[in-house]
PDB file of C-alpha atoms in Angstrom:
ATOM      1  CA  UNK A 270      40.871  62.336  27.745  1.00 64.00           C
ATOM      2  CA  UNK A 271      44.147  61.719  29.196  1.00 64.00           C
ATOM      3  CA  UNK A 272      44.782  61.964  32.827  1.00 77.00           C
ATOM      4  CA  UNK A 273      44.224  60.749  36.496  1.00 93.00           C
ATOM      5  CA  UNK A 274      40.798  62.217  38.436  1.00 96.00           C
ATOM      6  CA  UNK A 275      41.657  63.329  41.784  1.00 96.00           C
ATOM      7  CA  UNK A 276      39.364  65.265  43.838  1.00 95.00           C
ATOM      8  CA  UNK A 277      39.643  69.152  44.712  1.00 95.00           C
ATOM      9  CA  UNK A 278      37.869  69.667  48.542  1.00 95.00           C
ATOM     10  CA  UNK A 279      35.607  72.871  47.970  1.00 96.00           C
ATOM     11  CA  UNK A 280      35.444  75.980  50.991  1.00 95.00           C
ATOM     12  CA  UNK A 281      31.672  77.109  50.932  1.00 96.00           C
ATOM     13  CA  UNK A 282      31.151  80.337  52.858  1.00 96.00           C
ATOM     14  CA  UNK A 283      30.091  80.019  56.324  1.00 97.00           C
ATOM     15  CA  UNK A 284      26.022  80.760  55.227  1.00 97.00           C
ATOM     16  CA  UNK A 285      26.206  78.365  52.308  1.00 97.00           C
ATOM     17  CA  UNK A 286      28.004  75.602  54.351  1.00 97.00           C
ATOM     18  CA  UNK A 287      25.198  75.594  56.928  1.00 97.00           C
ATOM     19  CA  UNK A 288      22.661  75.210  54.075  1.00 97.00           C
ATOM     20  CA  UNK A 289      24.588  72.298  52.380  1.00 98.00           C
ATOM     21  CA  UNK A 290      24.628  70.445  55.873  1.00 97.00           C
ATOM     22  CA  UNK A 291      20.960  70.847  56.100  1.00 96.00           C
ATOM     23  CA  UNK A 292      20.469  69.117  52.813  1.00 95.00           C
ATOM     24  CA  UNK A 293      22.468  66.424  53.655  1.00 96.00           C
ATOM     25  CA  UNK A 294      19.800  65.836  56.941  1.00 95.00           C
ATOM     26  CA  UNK A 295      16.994  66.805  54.532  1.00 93.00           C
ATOM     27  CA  UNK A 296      18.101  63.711  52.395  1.00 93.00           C
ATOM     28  CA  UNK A 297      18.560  61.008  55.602  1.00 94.00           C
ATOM     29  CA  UNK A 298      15.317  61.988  56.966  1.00 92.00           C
ATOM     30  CA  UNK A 299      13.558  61.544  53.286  1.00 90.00           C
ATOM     31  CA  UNK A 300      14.802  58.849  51.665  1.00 89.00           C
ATOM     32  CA  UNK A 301      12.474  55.828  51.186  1.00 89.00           C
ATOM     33  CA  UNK A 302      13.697  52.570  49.915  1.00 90.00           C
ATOM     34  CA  UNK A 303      12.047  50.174  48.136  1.00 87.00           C
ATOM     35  CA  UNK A 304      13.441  46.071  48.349  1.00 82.00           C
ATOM     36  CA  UNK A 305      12.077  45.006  45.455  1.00 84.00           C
ATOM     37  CA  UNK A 306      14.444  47.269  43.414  1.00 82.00           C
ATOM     38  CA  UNK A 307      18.153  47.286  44.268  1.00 83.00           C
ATOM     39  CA  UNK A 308      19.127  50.622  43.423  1.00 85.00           C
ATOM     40  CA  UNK A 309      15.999  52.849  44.066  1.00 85.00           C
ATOM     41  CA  UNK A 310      15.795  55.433  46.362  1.00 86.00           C
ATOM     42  CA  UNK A 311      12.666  58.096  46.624  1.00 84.00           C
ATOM     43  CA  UNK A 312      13.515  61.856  48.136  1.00 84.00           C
ATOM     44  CA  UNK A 313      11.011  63.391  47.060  1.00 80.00           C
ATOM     45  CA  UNK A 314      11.174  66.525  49.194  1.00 76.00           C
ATOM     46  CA  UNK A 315      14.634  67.011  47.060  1.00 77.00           C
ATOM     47  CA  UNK A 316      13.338  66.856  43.419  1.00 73.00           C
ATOM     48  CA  UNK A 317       9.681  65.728  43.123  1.00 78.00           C
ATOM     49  CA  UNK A 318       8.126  68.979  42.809  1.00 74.00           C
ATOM     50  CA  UNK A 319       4.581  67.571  42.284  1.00 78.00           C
ATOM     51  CA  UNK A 320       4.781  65.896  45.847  1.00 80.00           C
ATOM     52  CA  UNK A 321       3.439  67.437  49.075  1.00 80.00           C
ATOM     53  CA  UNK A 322       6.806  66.194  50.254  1.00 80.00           C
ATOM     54  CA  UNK A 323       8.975  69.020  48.088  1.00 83.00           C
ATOM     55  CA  UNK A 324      10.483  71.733  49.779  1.00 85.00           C
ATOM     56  CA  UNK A 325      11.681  74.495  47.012  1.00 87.00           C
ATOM     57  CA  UNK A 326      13.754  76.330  49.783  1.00 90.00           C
ATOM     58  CA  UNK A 327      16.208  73.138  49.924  1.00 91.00           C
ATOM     59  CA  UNK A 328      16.085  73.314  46.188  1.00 92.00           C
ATOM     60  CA  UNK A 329      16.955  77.176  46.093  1.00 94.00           C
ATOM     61  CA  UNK A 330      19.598  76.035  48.999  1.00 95.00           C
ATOM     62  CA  UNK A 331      20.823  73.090  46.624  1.00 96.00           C
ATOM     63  CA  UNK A 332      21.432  75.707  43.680  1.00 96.00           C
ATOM     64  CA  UNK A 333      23.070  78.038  45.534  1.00 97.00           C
ATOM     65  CA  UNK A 334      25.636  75.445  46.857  1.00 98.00           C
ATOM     66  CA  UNK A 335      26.355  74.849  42.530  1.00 98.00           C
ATOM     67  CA  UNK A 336      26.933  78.090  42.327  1.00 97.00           C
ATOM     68  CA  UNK A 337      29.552  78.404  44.923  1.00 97.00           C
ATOM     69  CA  UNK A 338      31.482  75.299  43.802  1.00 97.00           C
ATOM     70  CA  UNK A 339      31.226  76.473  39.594  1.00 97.00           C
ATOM     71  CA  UNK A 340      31.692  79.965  39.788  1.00 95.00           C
ATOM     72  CA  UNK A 341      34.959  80.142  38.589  1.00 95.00           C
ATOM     73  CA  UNK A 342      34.116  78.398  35.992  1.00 95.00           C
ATOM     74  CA  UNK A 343      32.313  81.438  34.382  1.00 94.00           C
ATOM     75  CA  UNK A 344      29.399  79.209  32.407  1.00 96.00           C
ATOM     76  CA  UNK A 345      27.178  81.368  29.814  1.00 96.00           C
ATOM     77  CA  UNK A 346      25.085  79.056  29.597  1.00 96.00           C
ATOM     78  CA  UNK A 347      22.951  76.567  32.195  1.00 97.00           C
ATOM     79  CA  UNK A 348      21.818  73.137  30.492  1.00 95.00           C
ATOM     80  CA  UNK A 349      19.286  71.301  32.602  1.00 93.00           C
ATOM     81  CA  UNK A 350      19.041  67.887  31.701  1.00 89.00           C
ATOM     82  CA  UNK A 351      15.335  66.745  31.570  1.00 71.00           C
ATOM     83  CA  UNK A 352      12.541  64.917  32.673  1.00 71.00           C
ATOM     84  CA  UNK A 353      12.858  65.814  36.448  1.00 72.00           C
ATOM     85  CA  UNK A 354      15.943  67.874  36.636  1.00 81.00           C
ATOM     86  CA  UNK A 355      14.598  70.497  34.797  1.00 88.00           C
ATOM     87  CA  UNK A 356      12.919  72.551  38.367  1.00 88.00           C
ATOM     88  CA  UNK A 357      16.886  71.601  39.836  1.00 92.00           C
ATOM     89  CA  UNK A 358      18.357  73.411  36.602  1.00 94.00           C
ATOM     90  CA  UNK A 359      15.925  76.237  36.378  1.00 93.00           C
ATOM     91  CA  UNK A 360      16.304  77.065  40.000  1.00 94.00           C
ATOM     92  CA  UNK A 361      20.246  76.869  39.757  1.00 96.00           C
ATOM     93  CA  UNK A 362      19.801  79.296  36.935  1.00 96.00           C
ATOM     94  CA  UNK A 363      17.975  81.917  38.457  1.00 95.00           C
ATOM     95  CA  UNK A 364      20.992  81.431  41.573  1.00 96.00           C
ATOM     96  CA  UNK A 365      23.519  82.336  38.580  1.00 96.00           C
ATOM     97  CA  UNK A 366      21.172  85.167  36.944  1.00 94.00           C
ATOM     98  CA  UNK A 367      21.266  86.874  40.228  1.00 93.00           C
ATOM     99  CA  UNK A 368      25.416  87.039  40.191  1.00 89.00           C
ATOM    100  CA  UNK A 369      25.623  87.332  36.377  1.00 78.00           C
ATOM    101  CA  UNK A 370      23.754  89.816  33.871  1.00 69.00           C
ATOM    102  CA  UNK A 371      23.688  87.812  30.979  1.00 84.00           C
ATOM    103  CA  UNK A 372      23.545  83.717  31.204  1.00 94.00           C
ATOM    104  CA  UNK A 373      21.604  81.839  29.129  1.00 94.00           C
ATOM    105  CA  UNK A 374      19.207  78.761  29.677  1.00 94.00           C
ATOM    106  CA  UNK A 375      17.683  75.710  27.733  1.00 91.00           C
ATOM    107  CA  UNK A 376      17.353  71.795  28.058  1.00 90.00           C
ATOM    108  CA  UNK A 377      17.828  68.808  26.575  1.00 87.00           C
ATOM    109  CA  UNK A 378      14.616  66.852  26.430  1.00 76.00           C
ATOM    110  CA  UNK A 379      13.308  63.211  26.100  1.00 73.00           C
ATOM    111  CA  UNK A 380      12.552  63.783  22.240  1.00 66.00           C
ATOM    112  CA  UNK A 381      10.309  60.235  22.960  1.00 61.00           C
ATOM    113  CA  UNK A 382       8.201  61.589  25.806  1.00 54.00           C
ATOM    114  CA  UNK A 383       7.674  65.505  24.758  1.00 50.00           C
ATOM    115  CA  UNK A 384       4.548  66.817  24.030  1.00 46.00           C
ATOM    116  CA  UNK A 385       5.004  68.199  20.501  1.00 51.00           C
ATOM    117  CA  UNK A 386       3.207  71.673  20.360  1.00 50.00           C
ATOM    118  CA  UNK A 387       5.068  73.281  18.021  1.00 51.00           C
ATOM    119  CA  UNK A 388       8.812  72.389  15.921  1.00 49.00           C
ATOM    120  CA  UNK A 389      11.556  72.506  17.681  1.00 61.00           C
ATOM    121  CA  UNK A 390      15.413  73.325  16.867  1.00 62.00           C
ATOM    122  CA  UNK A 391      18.443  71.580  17.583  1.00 75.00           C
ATOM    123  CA  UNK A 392      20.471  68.261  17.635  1.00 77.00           C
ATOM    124  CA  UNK A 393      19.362  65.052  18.333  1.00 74.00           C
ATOM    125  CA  UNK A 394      20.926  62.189  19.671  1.00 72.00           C
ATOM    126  CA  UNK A 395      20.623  58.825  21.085  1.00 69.00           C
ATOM    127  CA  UNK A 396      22.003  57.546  24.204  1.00 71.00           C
ATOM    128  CA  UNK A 397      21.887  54.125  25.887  1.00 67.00           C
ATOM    129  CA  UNK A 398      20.573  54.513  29.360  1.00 64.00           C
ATOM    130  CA  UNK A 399      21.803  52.030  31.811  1.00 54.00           C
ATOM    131  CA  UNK A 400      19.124  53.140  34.408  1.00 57.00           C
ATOM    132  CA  UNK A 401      16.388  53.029  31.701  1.00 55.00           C
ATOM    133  CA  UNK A 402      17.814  50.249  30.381  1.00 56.00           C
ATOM    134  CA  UNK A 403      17.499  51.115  27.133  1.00 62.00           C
ATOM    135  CA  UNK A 404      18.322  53.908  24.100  1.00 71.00           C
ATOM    136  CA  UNK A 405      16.608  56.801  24.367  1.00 73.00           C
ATOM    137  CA  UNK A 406      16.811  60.116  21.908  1.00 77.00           C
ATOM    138  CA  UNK A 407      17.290  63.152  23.023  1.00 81.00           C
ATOM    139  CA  UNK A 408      17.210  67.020  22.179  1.00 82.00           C
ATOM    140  CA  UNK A 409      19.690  69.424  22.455  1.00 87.00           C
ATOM    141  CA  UNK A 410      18.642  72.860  21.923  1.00 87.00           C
ATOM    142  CA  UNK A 411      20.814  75.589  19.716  1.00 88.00           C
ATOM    143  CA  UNK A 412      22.878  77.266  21.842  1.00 91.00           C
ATOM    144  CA  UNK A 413      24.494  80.778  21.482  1.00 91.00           C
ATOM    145  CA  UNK A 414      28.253  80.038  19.597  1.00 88.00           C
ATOM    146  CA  UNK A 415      31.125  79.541  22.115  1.00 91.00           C
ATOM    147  CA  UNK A 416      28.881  78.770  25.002  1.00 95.00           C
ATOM    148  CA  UNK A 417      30.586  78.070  28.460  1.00 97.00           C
ATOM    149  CA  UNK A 418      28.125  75.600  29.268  1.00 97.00           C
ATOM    150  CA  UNK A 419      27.500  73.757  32.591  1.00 98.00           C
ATOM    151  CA  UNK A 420      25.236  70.760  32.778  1.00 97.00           C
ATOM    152  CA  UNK A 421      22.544  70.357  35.469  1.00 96.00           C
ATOM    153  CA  UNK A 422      20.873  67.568  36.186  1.00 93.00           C
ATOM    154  CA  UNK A 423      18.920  66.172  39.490  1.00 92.00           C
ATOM    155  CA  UNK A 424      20.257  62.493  40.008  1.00 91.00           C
ATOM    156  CA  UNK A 425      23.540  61.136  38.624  1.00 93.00           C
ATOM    157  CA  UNK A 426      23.872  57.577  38.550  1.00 92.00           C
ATOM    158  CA  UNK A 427      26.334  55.974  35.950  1.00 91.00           C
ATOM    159  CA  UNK A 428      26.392  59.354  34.226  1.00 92.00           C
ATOM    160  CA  UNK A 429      25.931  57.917  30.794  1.00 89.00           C
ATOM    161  CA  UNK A 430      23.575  60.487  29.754  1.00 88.00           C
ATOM    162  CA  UNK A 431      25.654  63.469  31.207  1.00 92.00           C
ATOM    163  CA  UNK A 432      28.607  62.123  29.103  1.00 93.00           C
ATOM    164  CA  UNK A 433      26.520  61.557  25.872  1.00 90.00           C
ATOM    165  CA  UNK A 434      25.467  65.594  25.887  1.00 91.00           C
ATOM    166  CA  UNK A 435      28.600  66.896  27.052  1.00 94.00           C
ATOM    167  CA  UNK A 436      30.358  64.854  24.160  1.00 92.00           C
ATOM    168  CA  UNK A 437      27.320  66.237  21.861  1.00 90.00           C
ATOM    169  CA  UNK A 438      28.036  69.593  22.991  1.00 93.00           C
ATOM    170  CA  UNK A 439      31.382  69.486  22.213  1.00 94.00           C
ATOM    171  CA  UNK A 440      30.873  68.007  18.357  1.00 91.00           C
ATOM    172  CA  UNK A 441      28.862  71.573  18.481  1.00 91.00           C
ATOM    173  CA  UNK A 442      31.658  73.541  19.122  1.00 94.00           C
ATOM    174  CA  UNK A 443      30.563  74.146  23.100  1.00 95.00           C
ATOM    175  CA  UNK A 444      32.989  74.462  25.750  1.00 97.00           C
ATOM    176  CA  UNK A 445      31.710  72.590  28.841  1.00 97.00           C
ATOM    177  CA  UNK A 446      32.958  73.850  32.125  1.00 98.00           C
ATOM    178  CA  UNK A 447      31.136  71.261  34.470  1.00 98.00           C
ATOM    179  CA  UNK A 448      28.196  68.757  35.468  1.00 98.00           C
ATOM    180  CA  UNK A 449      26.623  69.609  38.815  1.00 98.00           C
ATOM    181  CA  UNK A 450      23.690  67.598  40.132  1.00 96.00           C
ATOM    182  CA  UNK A 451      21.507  67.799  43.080  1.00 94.00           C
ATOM    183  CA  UNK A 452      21.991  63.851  44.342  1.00 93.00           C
ATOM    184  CA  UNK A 453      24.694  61.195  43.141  1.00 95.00           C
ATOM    185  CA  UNK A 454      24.401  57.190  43.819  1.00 95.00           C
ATOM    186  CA  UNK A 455      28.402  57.052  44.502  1.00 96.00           C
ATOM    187  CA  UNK A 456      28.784  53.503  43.849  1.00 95.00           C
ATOM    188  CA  UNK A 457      27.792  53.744  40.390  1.00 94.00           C
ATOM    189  CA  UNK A 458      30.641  56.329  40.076  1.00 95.00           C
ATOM    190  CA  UNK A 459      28.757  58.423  37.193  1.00 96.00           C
ATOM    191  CA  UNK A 460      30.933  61.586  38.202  1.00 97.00           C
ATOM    192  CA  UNK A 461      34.310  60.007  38.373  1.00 97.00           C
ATOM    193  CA  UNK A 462      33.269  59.059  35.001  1.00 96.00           C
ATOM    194  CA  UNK A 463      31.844  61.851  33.510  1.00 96.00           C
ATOM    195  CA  UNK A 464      34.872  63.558  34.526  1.00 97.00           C
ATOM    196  CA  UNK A 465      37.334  60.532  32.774  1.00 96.00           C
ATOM    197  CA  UNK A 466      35.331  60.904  29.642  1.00 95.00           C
ATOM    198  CA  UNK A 467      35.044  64.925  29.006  1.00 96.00           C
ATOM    199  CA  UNK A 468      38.008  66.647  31.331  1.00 96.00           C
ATOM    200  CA  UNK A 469      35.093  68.955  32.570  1.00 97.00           C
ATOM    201  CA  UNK A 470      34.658  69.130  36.505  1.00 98.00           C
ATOM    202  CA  UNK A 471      31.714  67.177  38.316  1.00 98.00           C
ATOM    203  CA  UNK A 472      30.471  67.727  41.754  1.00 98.00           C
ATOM    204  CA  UNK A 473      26.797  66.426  43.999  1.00 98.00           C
ATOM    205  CA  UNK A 474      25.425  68.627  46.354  1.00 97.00           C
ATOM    206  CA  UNK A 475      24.270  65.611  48.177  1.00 97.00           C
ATOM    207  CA  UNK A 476      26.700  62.392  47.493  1.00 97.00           C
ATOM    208  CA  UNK A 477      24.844  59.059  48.499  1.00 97.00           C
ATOM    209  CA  UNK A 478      27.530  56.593  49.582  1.00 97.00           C
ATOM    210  CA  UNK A 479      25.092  53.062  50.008  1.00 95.00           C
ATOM    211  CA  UNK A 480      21.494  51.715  50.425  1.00 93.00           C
ATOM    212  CA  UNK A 481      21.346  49.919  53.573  1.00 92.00           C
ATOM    213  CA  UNK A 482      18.612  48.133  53.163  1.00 89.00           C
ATOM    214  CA  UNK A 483      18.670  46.057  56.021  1.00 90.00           C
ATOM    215  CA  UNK A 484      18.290  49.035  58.232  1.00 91.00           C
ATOM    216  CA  UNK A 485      16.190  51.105  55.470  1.00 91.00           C
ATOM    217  CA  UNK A 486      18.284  54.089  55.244  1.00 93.00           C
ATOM    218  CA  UNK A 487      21.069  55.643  53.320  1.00 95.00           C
ATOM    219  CA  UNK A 488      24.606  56.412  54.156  1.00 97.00           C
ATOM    220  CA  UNK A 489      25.874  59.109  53.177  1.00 97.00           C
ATOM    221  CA  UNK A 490      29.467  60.014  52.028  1.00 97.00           C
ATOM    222  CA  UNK A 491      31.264  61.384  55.042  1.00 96.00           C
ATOM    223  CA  UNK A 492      31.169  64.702  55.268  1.00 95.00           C
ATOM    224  CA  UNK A 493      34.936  65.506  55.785  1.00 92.00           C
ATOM    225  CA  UNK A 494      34.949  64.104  52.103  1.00 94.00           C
ATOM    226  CA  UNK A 495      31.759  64.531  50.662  1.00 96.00           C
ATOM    227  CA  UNK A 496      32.349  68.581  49.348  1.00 96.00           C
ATOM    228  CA  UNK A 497      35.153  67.587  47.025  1.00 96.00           C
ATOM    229  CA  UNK A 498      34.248  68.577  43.218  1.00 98.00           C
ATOM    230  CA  UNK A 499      36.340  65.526  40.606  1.00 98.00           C
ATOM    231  CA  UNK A 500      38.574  67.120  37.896  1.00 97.00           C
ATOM    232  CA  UNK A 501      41.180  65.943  36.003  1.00 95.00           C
ATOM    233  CA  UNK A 502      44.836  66.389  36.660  1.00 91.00           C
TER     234      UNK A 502
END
């Protein structure tokens, strides 16, 4: 892809706005650090829905902000990227399903860690992951021809595996309108460079701009710039 990546700042209604600052608290009041790993950071009240910690409002809250900022992107389809974005994508489906009659739904999944009940169809393909640190195969399911597809995933971090499936998608004859995920590690820059690599539009509901881990918190991006969605110009 040729081209510079600039960032577009995104107007939420008045209802929505409210709900995205509330995430943003709901994610400096959660987050647990752990000093023995650089980059980790727990939330589970964000995207662990098997902790006593979740709270599937501020997921519903999360997908409706997606919807806002990708709506005029028109998707046909929603793509949730699995293990643990798979509740994220699901509930930022049924936000689209209420808006749009007919939009479809699947997921790519860890081909290595499914349980295998019955064959499945699609592509597979194999990814390095830099936060796995390691290749790992994935699934792709078959998608309707000419899907508008927009990715969903819960964490971005170096967006290696985002990249790998949109550039899958697109040897498939897909047209990907966008990658939106619930939280983004900013200083791995996975959405600048999702964006770089595909031309499709990127955007975090909740963009996490350091660990402090001398004070045991996050910071996160300011908010004058954190609602900005990256797209090539």
């Amino acid at each position: 892809m040729t081209g510079k990546v600039s960032s577009k700042i995104i107007v939420l209604s008045e209802n929505i706005e409210k709900k995205w600052i509330g995430l943003r608290s709901l994610a400096l009041q959660n987050a647990k650090l752990n000093s023995n790993i650089k980059d980790f950071i727990s939330l589970a009240a964000l995207n662990r829905p098997e902790s006593e910690e979740f709270d599937e409002k501020a997921q519903i809250d999360a997908a409706e902000v997606i919807y806002e900022v990708f709506k005029d992107t028109k998707p046909t389809y929603i793509l949730g990227v699995g293990n643990a974005g798979i509740e994220f994508s699901q509930a930022t489906h049924r936000v689209f399903g209420q808006h749009h009659t007919k939009i479809g739904y699947g997921v790519v999944k860890n081909y290595e860690m499914r349980i295998e009940k019955k064959p499945e169809v699609g592509t597979l393909f194999h990814s390095t992951s830099y936060t796995r640190t390691g290749v790992i195969s994935y699934l792709i399911p078959t998608l309707p021809a000419k899907s508008k597809v927009l990715i969903v995933d819960d964490v971005c971090a170096y967006g290696s595996i985002s990249i790998a499936v949109s550039q899958e998608l697109t040897k498939l004859g897909a047209d990907v309108v966008g990658l939106g995920v619930y939280i983004n590690k900013d200083w791995q820059n996975g959405l600048i460079k999702f964006t770089e690599k595909t031309g499709a539009p990127s955007f975090s509901v909740v963009r996490i701009e350091a660990i402090d881990h001398n004070a045991n918190k996050i910071n996160l991006v300011p908010q004058s710039n954190a609602l900005s969605r990256f797209e090539l110009v």
